[in-house]
Amino acid sequence: MKNLKRISLLLVVMVLVVSCTVTKSNTNTIAGKVDAIESGKDGYTAKISTDAKEVYFATISIVNVGGPQNYKVLKIGDIVSVKGEIWKSEDENHIKVTQIVSVK
């Protein structure tokens, strides 16, 4: 009976430790020039070309950047730096923008 309580306690502690682990996110910052803008339902998508000749399709919405106080409407020709979650779809690079770092 005493061993059963110890094993149960050990299992509970292990479950808590595993449930509290932090998962690694794919959050990065990219910088480049805005080449195109496509309006969407809840925001827009900006095509951004980097100095490394990479192209990213940046999805920017009020919800994802944390509210209207952080939301900015980019224009073609702006030099921007954005932070967010990057993923690839076939041969395209995408980023869900969570922060607009700078706009020039």
PDB file of N, CA and C in Angstrom:
ATOM      1  N   MET A   1       0.822  -1.189   0.000  1.00  0.00           N
ATOM      2  CA  MET A   1       0.000   0.000   0.000  1.00  0.00           C
ATOM      3  C   MET A   1       0.873   1.263   0.000  1.00  0.00           C
ATOM      4  N   LYS A   2       1.940   1.222   0.799  1.00  0.00           N
ATOM      5  CA  LYS A   2       2.837   2.361   0.882  1.00  0.00           C
ATOM      6  C   LYS A   2       3.543   2.583  -0.463  1.00  0.00           C
ATOM      7  N   ASN A   3       3.933   1.485  -1.115  1.00  0.00           N
ATOM      8  CA  ASN A   3       4.585   1.583  -2.425  1.00  0.00           C
ATOM      9  C   ASN A   3       3.618   2.105  -3.488  1.00  0.00           C
ATOM     10  N   LEU A   4       2.371   1.731  -3.396  1.00  0.00           N
ATOM     11  CA  LEU A   4       1.368   2.197  -4.348  1.00  0.00           C
ATOM     12  C   LEU A   4       1.202   3.720  -4.250  1.00  0.00           C
ATOM     13  N   LYS A   5       1.223   4.263  -3.044  1.00  0.00           N
ATOM     14  CA  LYS A   5       1.128   5.707  -2.862  1.00  0.00           C
ATOM     15  C   LYS A   5       2.351   6.406  -3.439  1.00  0.00           C
ATOM     16  N   ARG A   6       3.521   5.852  -3.241  1.00  0.00           N
ATOM     17  CA  ARG A   6       4.752   6.440  -3.769  1.00  0.00           C
ATOM     18  C   ARG A   6       4.742   6.432  -5.296  1.00  0.00           C
ATOM     19  N   ILE A   7       4.322   5.332  -5.874  1.00  0.00           N
ATOM     20  CA  ILE A   7       4.262   5.222  -7.333  1.00  0.00           C
ATOM     21  C   ILE A   7       3.239   6.208  -7.895  1.00  0.00           C
ATOM     22  N   SER A   8       2.105   6.324  -7.231  1.00  0.00           N
ATOM     23  CA  SER A   8       1.075   7.265  -7.676  1.00  0.00           C
ATOM     24  C   SER A   8       1.589   8.703  -7.613  1.00  0.00           C
ATOM     25  N   LEU A   9       2.260   9.037  -6.529  1.00  0.00           N
ATOM     26  CA  LEU A   9       2.818  10.373  -6.382  1.00  0.00           C
ATOM     27  C   LEU A   9       3.866  10.641  -7.456  1.00  0.00           C
ATOM     28  N   LEU A  10       4.703   9.686  -7.728  1.00  0.00           N
ATOM     29  CA  LEU A  10       5.724   9.814  -8.757  1.00  0.00           C
ATOM     30  C   LEU A  10       5.091  10.030 -10.134  1.00  0.00           C
ATOM     31  N   LEU A  11       4.029   9.289 -10.438  1.00  0.00           N
ATOM     32  CA  LEU A  11       3.336   9.450 -11.714  1.00  0.00           C
ATOM     33  C   LEU A  11       2.713  10.843 -11.833  1.00  0.00           C
ATOM     34  N   VAL A  12       2.127  11.335 -10.757  1.00  0.00           N
ATOM     35  CA  VAL A  12       1.521  12.673 -10.778  1.00  0.00           C
ATOM     36  C   VAL A  12       2.600  13.727 -11.025  1.00  0.00           C
ATOM     37  N   VAL A  13       3.723  13.615 -10.359  1.00  0.00           N
ATOM     38  CA  VAL A  13       4.820  14.564 -10.544  1.00  0.00           C
ATOM     39  C   VAL A  13       5.336  14.509 -11.975  1.00  0.00           C
ATOM     40  N   MET A  14       5.478  13.324 -12.532  1.00  0.00           N
ATOM     41  CA  MET A  14       5.958  13.183 -13.905  1.00  0.00           C
ATOM     42  C   MET A  14       4.986  13.815 -14.903  1.00  0.00           C
ATOM     43  N   VAL A  15       3.700  13.620 -14.683  1.00  0.00           N
ATOM     44  CA  VAL A  15       2.700  14.219 -15.564  1.00  0.00           C
ATOM     45  C   VAL A  15       2.777  15.744 -15.501  1.00  0.00           C
ATOM     46  N   LEU A  16       2.932  16.293 -14.312  1.00  0.00           N
ATOM     47  CA  LEU A  16       3.047  17.745 -14.169  1.00  0.00           C
ATOM     48  C   LEU A  16       4.293  18.281 -14.854  1.00  0.00           C
ATOM     49  N   VAL A  17       5.397  17.602 -14.728  1.00  0.00           N
ATOM     50  CA  VAL A  17       6.640  18.041 -15.365  1.00  0.00           C
ATOM     51  C   VAL A  17       6.492  18.019 -16.886  1.00  0.00           C
ATOM     52  N   VAL A  18       5.937  16.969 -17.430  1.00  0.00           N
ATOM     53  CA  VAL A  18       5.769  16.852 -18.874  1.00  0.00           C
ATOM     54  C   VAL A  18       4.791  17.905 -19.388  1.00  0.00           C
ATOM     55  N   SER A  19       3.731  18.165 -18.670  1.00  0.00           N
ATOM     56  CA  SER A  19       2.728  19.128 -19.127  1.00  0.00           C
ATOM     57  C   SER A  19       3.232  20.563 -19.049  1.00  0.00           C
ATOM     58  N   CYS A  20       4.261  20.834 -18.269  1.00  0.00           N
ATOM     59  CA  CYS A  20       4.777  22.191 -18.111  1.00  0.00           C
ATOM     60  C   CYS A  20       5.959  22.496 -19.021  1.00  0.00           C
ATOM     61  N   THR A  21       6.345  21.568 -19.866  1.00  0.00           N
ATOM     62  CA  THR A  21       7.474  21.821 -20.756  1.00  0.00           C
ATOM     63  C   THR A  21       7.087  22.837 -21.810  1.00  0.00           C
ATOM     64  N   VAL A  22       8.060  23.607 -22.245  1.00  0.00           N
ATOM     65  CA  VAL A  22       7.839  24.649 -23.238  1.00  0.00           C
ATOM     66  C   VAL A  22       8.165  24.081 -24.610  1.00  0.00           C
ATOM     67  N   THR A  23       7.258  24.327 -25.555  1.00  0.00           N
ATOM     68  CA  THR A  23       7.519  23.885 -26.915  1.00  0.00           C
ATOM     69  C   THR A  23       8.244  24.981 -27.667  1.00  0.00           C
ATOM     70  N   LYS A  24       9.146  24.591 -28.533  1.00  0.00           N
ATOM     71  CA  LYS A  24       9.913  25.533 -29.323  1.00  0.00           C
ATOM     72  C   LYS A  24       9.054  26.030 -30.475  1.00  0.00           C
ATOM     73  N   SER A  25       8.968  27.341 -30.612  1.00  0.00           N
ATOM     74  CA  SER A  25       8.191  27.881 -31.724  1.00  0.00           C
ATOM     75  C   SER A  25       9.133  28.315 -32.834  1.00  0.00           C
ATOM     76  N   ASN A  26       8.568  28.474 -33.995  1.00  0.00           N
ATOM     77  CA  ASN A  26       9.342  28.842 -35.168  1.00  0.00           C
ATOM     78  C   ASN A  26       9.195  30.344 -35.407  1.00  0.00           C
ATOM     79  N   THR A  27       9.503  31.159 -34.386  1.00  0.00           N
ATOM     80  CA  THR A  27       9.364  32.602 -34.484  1.00  0.00           C
ATOM     81  C   THR A  27      10.683  33.210 -34.918  1.00  0.00           C
ATOM     82  N   ASN A  28      10.619  33.993 -35.989  1.00  0.00           N
ATOM     83  CA  ASN A  28      11.801  34.645 -36.536  1.00  0.00           C
ATOM     84  C   ASN A  28      11.457  36.060 -36.956  1.00  0.00           C
ATOM     85  N   THR A  29      12.490  36.827 -37.253  1.00  0.00           N
ATOM     86  CA  THR A  29      12.324  38.174 -37.772  1.00  0.00           C
ATOM     87  C   THR A  29      12.860  38.217 -39.192  1.00  0.00           C
ATOM     88  N   ILE A  30      12.098  38.846 -40.073  1.00  0.00           N
ATOM     89  CA  ILE A  30      12.570  39.060 -41.441  1.00  0.00           C
ATOM     90  C   ILE A  30      12.504  40.550 -41.746  1.00  0.00           C
ATOM     91  N   ALA A  31      13.350  40.976 -42.665  1.00  0.00           N
ATOM     92  CA  ALA A  31      13.357  42.379 -43.071  1.00  0.00           C
ATOM     93  C   ALA A  31      13.487  42.437 -44.579  1.00  0.00           C
ATOM     94  N   GLY A  32      12.825  43.417 -45.169  1.00  0.00           N
ATOM     95  CA  GLY A  32      12.910  43.572 -46.610  1.00  0.00           C
ATOM     96  C   GLY A  32      11.988  44.648 -47.119  1.00  0.00           C
ATOM     97  N   LYS A  33      11.813  44.654 -48.437  1.00  0.00           N
ATOM     98  CA  LYS A  33      11.006  45.660 -49.120  1.00  0.00           C
ATOM     99  C   LYS A  33       9.654  45.078 -49.495  1.00  0.00           C
ATOM    100  N   VAL A  34       8.595  45.859 -49.289  1.00  0.00           N
ATOM    101  CA  VAL A  34       7.238  45.440 -49.652  1.00  0.00           C
ATOM    102  C   VAL A  34       7.070  45.619 -51.167  1.00  0.00           C
ATOM    103  N   ASP A  35       6.812  44.504 -51.865  1.00  0.00           N
ATOM    104  CA  ASP A  35       6.651  44.531 -53.324  1.00  0.00           C
ATOM    105  C   ASP A  35       5.196  44.562 -53.757  1.00  0.00           C
ATOM    106  N   ALA A  36       4.293  44.021 -52.934  1.00  0.00           N
ATOM    107  CA  ALA A  36       2.877  43.956 -53.305  1.00  0.00           C
ATOM    108  C   ALA A  36       2.036  43.831 -52.042  1.00  0.00           C
ATOM    109  N   ILE A  37       0.783  44.247 -52.146  1.00  0.00           N
ATOM    110  CA  ILE A  37      -0.186  44.157 -51.053  1.00  0.00           C
ATOM    111  C   ILE A  37      -1.457  43.541 -51.614  1.00  0.00           C
ATOM    112  N   GLU A  38      -1.992  42.555 -50.890  1.00  0.00           N
ATOM    113  CA  GLU A  38      -3.278  41.967 -51.276  1.00  0.00           C
ATOM    114  C   GLU A  38      -4.199  42.018 -50.060  1.00  0.00           C
ATOM    115  N   SER A  39      -5.291  42.757 -50.195  1.00  0.00           N
ATOM    116  CA  SER A  39      -6.236  42.904 -49.083  1.00  0.00           C
ATOM    117  C   SER A  39      -6.983  41.603 -48.836  1.00  0.00           C
ATOM    118  N   GLY A  40      -7.271  41.358 -47.574  1.00  0.00           N
ATOM    119  CA  GLY A  40      -8.023  40.173 -47.179  1.00  0.00           C
ATOM    120  C   GLY A  40      -9.188  40.553 -46.296  1.00  0.00           C
ATOM    121  N   LYS A  41      -9.848  39.544 -45.768  1.00  0.00           N
ATOM    122  CA  LYS A  41     -11.038  39.755 -44.938  1.00  0.00           C
ATOM    123  C   LYS A  41     -10.702  40.448 -43.613  1.00  0.00           C
ATOM    124  N   ASP A  42      -9.665  39.964 -42.928  1.00  0.00           N
ATOM    125  CA  ASP A  42      -9.328  40.481 -41.601  1.00  0.00           C
ATOM    126  C   ASP A  42      -8.005  41.230 -41.560  1.00  0.00           C
ATOM    127  N   GLY A  43      -7.442  41.539 -42.710  1.00  0.00           N
ATOM    128  CA  GLY A  43      -6.150  42.208 -42.767  1.00  0.00           C
ATOM    129  C   GLY A  43      -5.651  42.214 -44.195  1.00  0.00           C
ATOM    130  N   TYR A  44      -4.371  41.902 -44.351  1.00  0.00           N
ATOM    131  CA  TYR A  44      -3.804  41.872 -45.699  1.00  0.00           C
ATOM    132  C   TYR A  44      -2.574  40.983 -45.723  1.00  0.00           C
ATOM    133  N   THR A  45      -2.123  40.683 -46.945  1.00  0.00           N
ATOM    134  CA  THR A  45      -0.891  39.933 -47.143  1.00  0.00           C
ATOM    135  C   THR A  45       0.071  40.820 -47.906  1.00  0.00           C
ATOM    136  N   ALA A  46       1.277  40.975 -47.366  1.00  0.00           N
ATOM    137  CA  ALA A  46       2.316  41.774 -48.006  1.00  0.00           C
ATOM    138  C   ALA A  46       3.387  40.837 -48.545  1.00  0.00           C
ATOM    139  N   LYS A  47       3.766  41.047 -49.790  1.00  0.00           N
ATOM    140  CA  LYS A  47       4.868  40.286 -50.391  1.00  0.00           C
ATOM    141  C   LYS A  47       6.146  41.055 -50.071  1.00  0.00           C
ATOM    142  N   ILE A  48       7.048  40.412 -49.313  1.00  0.00           N
ATOM    143  CA  ILE A  48       8.275  41.059 -48.848  1.00  0.00           C
ATOM    144  C   ILE A  48       9.484  40.353 -49.451  1.00  0.00           C
ATOM    145  N   SER A  49      10.359  41.128 -50.101  1.00  0.00           N
ATOM    146  CA  SER A  49      11.609  40.599 -50.656  1.00  0.00           C
ATOM    147  C   SER A  49      12.759  41.007 -49.742  1.00  0.00           C
ATOM    148  N   THR A  50      13.563  40.019 -49.336  1.00  0.00           N
ATOM    149  CA  THR A  50      14.686  40.289 -48.436  1.00  0.00           C
ATOM    150  C   THR A  50      15.955  40.564 -49.240  1.00  0.00           C
ATOM    151  N   ASP A  51      16.997  41.045 -48.539  1.00  0.00           N
ATOM    152  CA  ASP A  51      18.293  41.270 -49.183  1.00  0.00           C
ATOM    153  C   ASP A  51      18.923  39.965 -49.654  1.00  0.00           C
ATOM    154  N   ALA A  52      18.543  38.842 -49.035  1.00  0.00           N
ATOM    155  CA  ALA A  52      19.075  37.521 -49.410  1.00  0.00           C
ATOM    156  C   ALA A  52      18.308  36.924 -50.585  1.00  0.00           C
ATOM    157  N   LYS A  53      17.512  37.751 -51.270  1.00  0.00           N
ATOM    158  CA  LYS A  53      16.735  37.326 -52.448  1.00  0.00           C
ATOM    159  C   LYS A  53      15.667  36.288 -52.118  1.00  0.00           C
ATOM    160  N   GLU A  54      15.167  36.303 -50.885  1.00  0.00           N
ATOM    161  CA  GLU A  54      14.062  35.442 -50.494  1.00  0.00           C
ATOM    162  C   GLU A  54      12.779  36.262 -50.535  1.00  0.00           C
ATOM    163  N   VAL A  55      11.673  35.592 -50.831  1.00  0.00           N
ATOM    164  CA  VAL A  55      10.369  36.247 -50.865  1.00  0.00           C
ATOM    165  C   VAL A  55       9.495  35.602 -49.804  1.00  0.00           C
ATOM    166  N   TYR A  56       8.857  36.442 -48.987  1.00  0.00           N
ATOM    167  CA  TYR A  56       7.941  35.984 -47.944  1.00  0.00           C
ATOM    168  C   TYR A  56       6.573  36.619 -48.170  1.00  0.00           C
ATOM    169  N   PHE A  57       5.535  35.840 -47.939  1.00  0.00           N
ATOM    170  CA  PHE A  57       4.173  36.345 -47.960  1.00  0.00           C
ATOM    171  C   PHE A  57       3.758  36.528 -46.510  1.00  0.00           C
ATOM    172  N   ALA A  58       3.684  37.788 -46.078  1.00  0.00           N
ATOM    173  CA  ALA A  58       3.427  38.128 -44.676  1.00  0.00           C
ATOM    174  C   ALA A  58       1.951  38.404 -44.460  1.00  0.00           C
ATOM    175  N   THR A  59       1.315  37.568 -43.648  1.00  0.00           N
ATOM    176  CA  THR A  59      -0.095  37.764 -43.300  1.00  0.00           C
ATOM    177  C   THR A  59      -0.157  38.662 -42.075  1.00  0.00           C
ATOM    178  N   ILE A  60      -0.809  39.826 -42.242  1.00  0.00           N
ATOM    179  CA  ILE A  60      -0.867  40.821 -41.178  1.00  0.00           C
ATOM    180  C   ILE A  60      -2.333  41.108 -40.858  1.00  0.00           C
ATOM    181  N   SER A  61      -2.707  40.899 -39.594  1.00  0.00           N
ATOM    182  CA  SER A  61      -4.075  41.189 -39.161  1.00  0.00           C
ATOM    183  C   SER A  61      -4.042  41.827 -37.775  1.00  0.00           C
ATOM    184  N   ILE A  62      -5.103  42.548 -37.445  1.00  0.00           N
ATOM    185  CA  ILE A  62      -5.188  43.237 -36.155  1.00  0.00           C
ATOM    186  C   ILE A  62      -5.087  42.240 -35.002  1.00  0.00           C
ATOM    187  N   VAL A  63      -5.758  41.100 -35.138  1.00  0.00           N
ATOM    188  CA  VAL A  63      -5.761  40.093 -34.075  1.00  0.00           C
ATOM    189  C   VAL A  63      -4.360  39.538 -33.845  1.00  0.00           C
ATOM    190  N   ASN A  64      -3.648  39.198 -34.917  1.00  0.00           N
ATOM    191  CA  ASN A  64      -2.334  38.569 -34.776  1.00  0.00           C
ATOM    192  C   ASN A  64      -1.256  39.499 -34.224  1.00  0.00           C
ATOM    193  N   VAL A  65      -1.395  40.812 -34.447  1.00  0.00           N
ATOM    194  CA  VAL A  65      -0.382  41.738 -33.927  1.00  0.00           C
ATOM    195  C   VAL A  65      -0.738  42.278 -32.541  1.00  0.00           C
ATOM    196  N   GLY A  66      -1.844  41.847 -31.993  1.00  0.00           N
ATOM    197  CA  GLY A  66      -2.173  42.202 -30.615  1.00  0.00           C
ATOM    198  C   GLY A  66      -3.084  43.396 -30.447  1.00  0.00           C
ATOM    199  N   GLY A  67      -3.791  43.777 -31.490  1.00  0.00           N
ATOM    200  CA  GLY A  67      -4.771  44.852 -31.358  1.00  0.00           C
ATOM    201  C   GLY A  67      -4.487  46.023 -32.279  1.00  0.00           C
ATOM    202  N   PRO A  68      -5.455  46.954 -32.351  1.00  0.00           N
ATOM    203  CA  PRO A  68      -5.332  48.082 -33.284  1.00  0.00           C
ATOM    204  C   PRO A  68      -4.150  49.012 -32.987  1.00  0.00           C
ATOM    205  N   GLN A  69      -3.710  49.072 -31.741  1.00  0.00           N
ATOM    206  CA  GLN A  69      -2.588  49.943 -31.394  1.00  0.00           C
ATOM    207  C   GLN A  69      -1.272  49.451 -31.998  1.00  0.00           C
ATOM    208  N   ASN A  70      -1.181  48.171 -32.359  1.00  0.00           N
ATOM    209  CA  ASN A  70       0.038  47.604 -32.943  1.00  0.00           C
ATOM    210  C   ASN A  70      -0.069  47.385 -34.454  1.00  0.00           C
ATOM    211  N   TYR A  71      -1.235  47.629 -35.010  1.00  0.00           N
ATOM    212  CA  TYR A  71      -1.513  47.357 -36.427  1.00  0.00           C
ATOM    213  C   TYR A  71      -1.086  48.535 -37.285  1.00  0.00           C
ATOM    214  N   LYS A  72      -0.391  48.255 -38.375  1.00  0.00           N
ATOM    215  CA  LYS A  72       0.016  49.283 -39.324  1.00  0.00           C
ATOM    216  C   LYS A  72      -0.297  48.788 -40.723  1.00  0.00           C
ATOM    217  N   VAL A  73      -0.729  49.707 -41.571  1.00  0.00           N
ATOM    218  CA  VAL A  73      -0.977  49.369 -42.965  1.00  0.00           C
ATOM    219  C   VAL A  73       0.281  49.716 -43.745  1.00  0.00           C
ATOM    220  N   LEU A  74       0.915  48.693 -44.306  1.00  0.00           N
ATOM    221  CA  LEU A  74       2.128  48.895 -45.083  1.00  0.00           C
ATOM    222  C   LEU A  74       1.778  49.349 -46.489  1.00  0.00           C
ATOM    223  N   LYS A  75       2.744  49.990 -47.148  1.00  0.00           N
ATOM    224  CA  LYS A  75       2.576  50.433 -48.528  1.00  0.00           C
ATOM    225  C   LYS A  75       3.670  49.821 -49.385  1.00  0.00           C
ATOM    226  N   ILE A  76       3.394  49.671 -50.664  1.00  0.00           N
ATOM    227  CA  ILE A  76       4.400  49.179 -51.593  1.00  0.00           C
ATOM    228  C   ILE A  76       5.595  50.131 -51.554  1.00  0.00           C
ATOM    229  N   GLY A  77       6.782  49.548 -51.424  1.00  0.00           N
ATOM    230  CA  GLY A  77       8.009  50.337 -51.344  1.00  0.00           C
ATOM    231  C   GLY A  77       8.530  50.517 -49.935  1.00  0.00           C
ATOM    232  N   ASP A  78       7.702  50.257 -48.914  1.00  0.00           N
ATOM    233  CA  ASP A  78       8.156  50.366 -47.524  1.00  0.00           C
ATOM    234  C   ASP A  78       9.259  49.349 -47.245  1.00  0.00           C
ATOM    235  N   ILE A  79      10.226  49.752 -46.440  1.00  0.00           N
ATOM    236  CA  ILE A  79      11.249  48.836 -45.929  1.00  0.00           C
ATOM    237  C   ILE A  79      10.788  48.460 -44.525  1.00  0.00           C
ATOM    238  N   VAL A  80      10.555  47.153 -44.307  1.00  0.00           N
ATOM    239  CA  VAL A  80       9.953  46.714 -43.056  1.00  0.00           C
ATOM    240  C   VAL A  80      10.772  45.620 -42.390  1.00  0.00           C
ATOM    241  N   SER A  81      10.518  45.480 -41.111  1.00  0.00           N
ATOM    242  CA  SER A  81      11.024  44.366 -40.323  1.00  0.00           C
ATOM    243  C   SER A  81       9.836  43.824 -39.546  1.00  0.00           C
ATOM    244  N   VAL A  82       9.563  42.531 -39.706  1.00  0.00           N
ATOM    245  CA  VAL A  82       8.425  41.910 -39.030  1.00  0.00           C
ATOM    246  C   VAL A  82       8.876  40.645 -38.320  1.00  0.00           C
ATOM    247  N   LYS A  83       8.130  40.311 -37.276  1.00  0.00           N
ATOM    248  CA  LYS A  83       8.431  39.120 -36.477  1.00  0.00           C
ATOM    249  C   LYS A  83       7.198  38.233 -36.482  1.00  0.00           C
ATOM    250  N   GLY A  84       7.413  36.907 -36.552  1.00  0.00           N
ATOM    251  CA  GLY A  84       6.281  36.003 -36.522  1.00  0.00           C
ATOM    252  C   GLY A  84       6.666  34.565 -36.767  1.00  0.00           C
ATOM    253  N   GLU A  85       5.635  33.754 -37.001  1.00  0.00           N
ATOM    254  CA  GLU A  85       5.811  32.320 -37.216  1.00  0.00           C
ATOM    255  C   GLU A  85       5.965  32.045 -38.708  1.00  0.00           C
ATOM    256  N   ILE A  86       7.067  31.385 -39.060  1.00  0.00           N
ATOM    257  CA  ILE A  86       7.385  31.107 -40.459  1.00  0.00           C
ATOM    258  C   ILE A  86       7.034  29.661 -40.793  1.00  0.00           C
ATOM    259  N   TRP A  87       6.495  29.469 -41.995  1.00  0.00           N
ATOM    260  CA  TRP A  87       6.264  28.130 -42.514  1.00  0.00           C
ATOM    261  C   TRP A  87       6.384  28.165 -44.030  1.00  0.00           C
ATOM    262  N   LYS A  88       6.536  26.988 -44.631  1.00  0.00           N
ATOM    263  CA  LYS A  88       6.638  26.876 -46.080  1.00  0.00           C
ATOM    264  C   LYS A  88       5.436  26.137 -46.622  1.00  0.00           C
ATOM    265  N   SER A  89       4.967  26.581 -47.779  1.00  0.00           N
ATOM    266  CA  SER A  89       3.888  25.897 -48.471  1.00  0.00           C
ATOM    267  C   SER A  89       4.381  25.676 -49.897  1.00  0.00           C
ATOM    268  N   GLU A  90       4.629  24.426 -50.221  1.00  0.00           N
ATOM    269  CA  GLU A  90       5.225  24.045 -51.505  1.00  0.00           C
ATOM    270  C   GLU A  90       6.527  24.827 -51.696  1.00  0.00           C
ATOM    271  N   ASP A  91       6.548  25.812 -52.588  1.00  0.00           N
ATOM    272  CA  ASP A  91       7.788  26.553 -52.824  1.00  0.00           C
ATOM    273  C   ASP A  91       7.710  28.001 -52.341  1.00  0.00           C
ATOM    274  N   GLU A  92       6.730  28.327 -51.498  1.00  0.00           N
ATOM    275  CA  GLU A  92       6.561  29.688 -50.991  1.00  0.00           C
ATOM    276  C   GLU A  92       6.875  29.761 -49.502  1.00  0.00           C
ATOM    277  N   ASN A  93       7.484  30.889 -49.096  1.00  0.00           N
ATOM    278  CA  ASN A  93       7.734  31.173 -47.683  1.00  0.00           C
ATOM    279  C   ASN A  93       6.613  32.064 -47.163  1.00  0.00           C
ATOM    280  N   HIS A  94       6.088  31.713 -45.994  1.00  0.00           N
ATOM    281  CA  HIS A  94       5.010  32.487 -45.376  1.00  0.00           C
ATOM    282  C   HIS A  94       5.415  32.860 -43.961  1.00  0.00           C
ATOM    283  N   ILE A  95       4.872  33.977 -43.486  1.00  0.00           N
ATOM    284  CA  ILE A  95       5.066  34.372 -42.099  1.00  0.00           C
ATOM    285  C   ILE A  95       3.760  34.967 -41.579  1.00  0.00           C
ATOM    286  N   LYS A  96       3.300  34.446 -40.451  1.00  0.00           N
ATOM    287  CA  LYS A  96       2.138  35.023 -39.763  1.00  0.00           C
ATOM    288  C   LYS A  96       2.702  36.062 -38.805  1.00  0.00           C
ATOM    289  N   VAL A  97       2.529  37.317 -39.142  1.00  0.00           N
ATOM    290  CA  VAL A  97       3.167  38.412 -38.411  1.00  0.00           C
ATOM    291  C   VAL A  97       2.496  38.592 -37.047  1.00  0.00           C
ATOM    292  N   THR A  98       3.335  38.576 -35.994  1.00  0.00           N
ATOM    293  CA  THR A  98       2.857  38.824 -34.633  1.00  0.00           C
ATOM    294  C   THR A  98       3.347  40.172 -34.115  1.00  0.00           C
ATOM    295  N   GLN A  99       4.329  40.767 -34.833  1.00  0.00           N
ATOM    296  CA  GLN A  99       4.835  42.083 -34.445  1.00  0.00           C
ATOM    297  C   GLN A  99       5.423  42.776 -35.661  1.00  0.00           C
ATOM    298  N   ILE A 100       5.032  44.031 -35.858  1.00  0.00           N
ATOM    299  CA  ILE A 100       5.661  44.860 -36.883  1.00  0.00           C
ATOM    300  C   ILE A 100       6.752  45.644 -36.163  1.00  0.00           C
ATOM    301  N   VAL A 101       8.002  45.264 -36.412  1.00  0.00           N
ATOM    302  CA  VAL A 101       9.119  45.825 -35.664  1.00  0.00           C
ATOM    303  C   VAL A 101       9.427  47.241 -36.131  1.00  0.00           C
ATOM    304  N   SER A 102       9.547  47.439 -37.448  1.00  0.00           N
ATOM    305  CA  SER A 102       9.848  48.789 -37.966  1.00  0.00           C
ATOM    306  C   SER A 102       9.322  48.950 -39.381  1.00  0.00           C
ATOM    307  N   VAL A 103       9.043  50.204 -39.733  1.00  0.00           N
ATOM    308  CA  VAL A 103       8.601  50.572 -41.076  1.00  0.00           C
ATOM    309  C   VAL A 103       9.327  51.846 -41.464  1.00  0.00           C
ATOM    310  N   LYS A 104       9.970  51.827 -42.625  1.00  0.00           N
ATOM    311  CA  LYS A 104      10.671  53.039 -43.121  1.00  0.00           C
ATOM    312  C   LYS A 104      10.186  53.367 -44.503  1.00  0.00           C
TER     313      LYS A 104
END
